[in-house]
XYZ file of N, CA and C in Angstrom:
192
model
N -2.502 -13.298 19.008
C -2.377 -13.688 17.616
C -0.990 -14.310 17.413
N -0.802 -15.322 16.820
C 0.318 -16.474 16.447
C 0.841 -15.860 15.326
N 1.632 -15.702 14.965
C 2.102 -15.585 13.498
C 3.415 -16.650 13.204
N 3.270 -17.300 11.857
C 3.951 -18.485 11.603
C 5.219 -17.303 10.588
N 6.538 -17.782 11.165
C 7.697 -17.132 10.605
C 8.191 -18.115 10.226
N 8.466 -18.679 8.726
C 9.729 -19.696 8.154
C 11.001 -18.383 7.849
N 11.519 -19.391 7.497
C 13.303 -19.146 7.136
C 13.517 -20.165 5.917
N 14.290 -18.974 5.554
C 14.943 -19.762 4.660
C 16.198 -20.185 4.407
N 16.995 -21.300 3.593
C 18.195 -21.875 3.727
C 19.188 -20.590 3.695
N 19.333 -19.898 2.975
C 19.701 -18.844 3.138
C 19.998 -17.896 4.247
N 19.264 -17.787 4.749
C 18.786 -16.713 6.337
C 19.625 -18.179 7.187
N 19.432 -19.290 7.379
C 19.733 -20.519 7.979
C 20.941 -19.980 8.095
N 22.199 -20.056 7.045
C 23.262 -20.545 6.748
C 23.663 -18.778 7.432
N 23.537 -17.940 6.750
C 23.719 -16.558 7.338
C 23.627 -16.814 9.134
N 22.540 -16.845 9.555
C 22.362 -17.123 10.932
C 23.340 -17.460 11.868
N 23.478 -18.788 11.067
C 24.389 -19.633 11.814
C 25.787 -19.375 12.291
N 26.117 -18.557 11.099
C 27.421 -18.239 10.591
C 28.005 -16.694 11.531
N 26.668 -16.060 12.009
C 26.992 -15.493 12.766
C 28.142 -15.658 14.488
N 28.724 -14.745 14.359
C 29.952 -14.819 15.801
C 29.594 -14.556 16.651
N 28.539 -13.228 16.871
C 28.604 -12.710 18.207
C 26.952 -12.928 18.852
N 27.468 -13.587 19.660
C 26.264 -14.401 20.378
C 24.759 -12.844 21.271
N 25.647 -12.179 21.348
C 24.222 -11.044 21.534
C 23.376 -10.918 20.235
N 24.122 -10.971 18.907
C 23.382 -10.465 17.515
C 22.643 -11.597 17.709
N 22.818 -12.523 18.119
C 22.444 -13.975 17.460
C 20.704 -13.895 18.219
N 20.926 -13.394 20.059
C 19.992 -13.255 21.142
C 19.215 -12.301 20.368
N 19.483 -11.426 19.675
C 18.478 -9.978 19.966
C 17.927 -10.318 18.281
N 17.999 -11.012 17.680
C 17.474 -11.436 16.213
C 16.077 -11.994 16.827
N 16.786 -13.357 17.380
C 15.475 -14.592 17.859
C 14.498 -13.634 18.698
N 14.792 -12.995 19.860
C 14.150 -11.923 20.622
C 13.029 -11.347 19.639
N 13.477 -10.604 18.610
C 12.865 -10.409 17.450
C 11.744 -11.203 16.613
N 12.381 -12.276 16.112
C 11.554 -13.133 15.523
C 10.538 -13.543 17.193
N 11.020 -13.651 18.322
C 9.612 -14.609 19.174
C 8.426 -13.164 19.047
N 8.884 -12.026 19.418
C 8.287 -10.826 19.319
C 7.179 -10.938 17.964
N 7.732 -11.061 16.333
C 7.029 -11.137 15.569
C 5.913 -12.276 15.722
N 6.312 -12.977 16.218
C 5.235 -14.644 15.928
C 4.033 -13.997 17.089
N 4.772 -13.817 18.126
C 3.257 -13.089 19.015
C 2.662 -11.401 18.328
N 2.690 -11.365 17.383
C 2.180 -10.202 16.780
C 2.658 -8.955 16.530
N 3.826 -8.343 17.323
C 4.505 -6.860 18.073
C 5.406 -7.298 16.645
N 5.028 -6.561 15.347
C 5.964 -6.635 14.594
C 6.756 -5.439 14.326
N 7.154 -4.382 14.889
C 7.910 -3.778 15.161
C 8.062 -2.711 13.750
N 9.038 -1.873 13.461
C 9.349 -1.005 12.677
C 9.563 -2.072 11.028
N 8.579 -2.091 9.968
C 8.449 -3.089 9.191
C 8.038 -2.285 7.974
N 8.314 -2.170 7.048
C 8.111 -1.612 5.658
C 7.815 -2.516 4.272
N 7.001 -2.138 3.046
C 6.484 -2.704 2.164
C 7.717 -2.537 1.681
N 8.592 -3.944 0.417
C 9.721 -3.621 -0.573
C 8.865 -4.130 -1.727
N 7.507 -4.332 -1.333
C 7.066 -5.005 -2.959
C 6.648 -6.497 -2.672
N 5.148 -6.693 -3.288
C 4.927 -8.196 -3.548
C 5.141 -9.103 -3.190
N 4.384 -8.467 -1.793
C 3.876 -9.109 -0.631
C 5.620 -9.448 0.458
N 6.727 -8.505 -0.133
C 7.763 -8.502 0.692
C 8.043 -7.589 1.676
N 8.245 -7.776 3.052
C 8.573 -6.473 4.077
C 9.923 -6.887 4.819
N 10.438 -5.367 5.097
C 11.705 -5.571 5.121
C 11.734 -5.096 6.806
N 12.158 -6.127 8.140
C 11.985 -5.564 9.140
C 13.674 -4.749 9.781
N 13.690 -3.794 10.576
C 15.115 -3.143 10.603
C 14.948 -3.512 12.220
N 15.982 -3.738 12.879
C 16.433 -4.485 13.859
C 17.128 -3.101 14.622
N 17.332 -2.395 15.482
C 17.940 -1.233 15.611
C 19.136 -1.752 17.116
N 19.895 -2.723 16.730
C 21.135 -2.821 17.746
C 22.935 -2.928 17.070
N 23.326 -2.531 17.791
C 25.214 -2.416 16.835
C 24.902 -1.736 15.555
N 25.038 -2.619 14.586
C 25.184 -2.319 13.399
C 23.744 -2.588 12.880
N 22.547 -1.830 12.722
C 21.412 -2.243 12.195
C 21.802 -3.445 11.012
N 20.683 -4.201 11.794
C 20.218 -5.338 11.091
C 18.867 -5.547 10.069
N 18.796 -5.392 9.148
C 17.758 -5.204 8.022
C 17.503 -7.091 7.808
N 16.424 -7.355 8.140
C 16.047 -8.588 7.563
C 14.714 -8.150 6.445
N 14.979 -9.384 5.862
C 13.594 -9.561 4.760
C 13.235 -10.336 5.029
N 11.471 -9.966 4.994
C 10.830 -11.070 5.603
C 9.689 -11.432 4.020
């Protein structure tokens, strides 16, 4: 199963802006993981929003 992940300008500019090139590896790692289906530790925040938690360094909480 495929799953289509956008971004937004927001998440873009955050992203980018990141320094340390492992956070940067173990995000995308993440997102290729979600698009092939393995969506990992993922919770409802509401209307039709889920919030996925990333568990490396400093947990990483994205909204998806």
């Amino acid at each position: 199963m495929q799953i289509e992940i956008s971004t937004t300008a927001i998440f873009d500019k955050w992203f980018d802006n990141l320094k340390d090139t492992r956070t940067r590896t173990v995000i995308r790692a993440n997102i290729a993981r979600m698009q092939d289906g393995n969506l990992g530790e993922m919770r409802s925040v509401g209307q039709g929003v889920f919030e996925k938690k990333i568990h490396y360094a400093q947990d990483i909480d994205c909204i998806l």
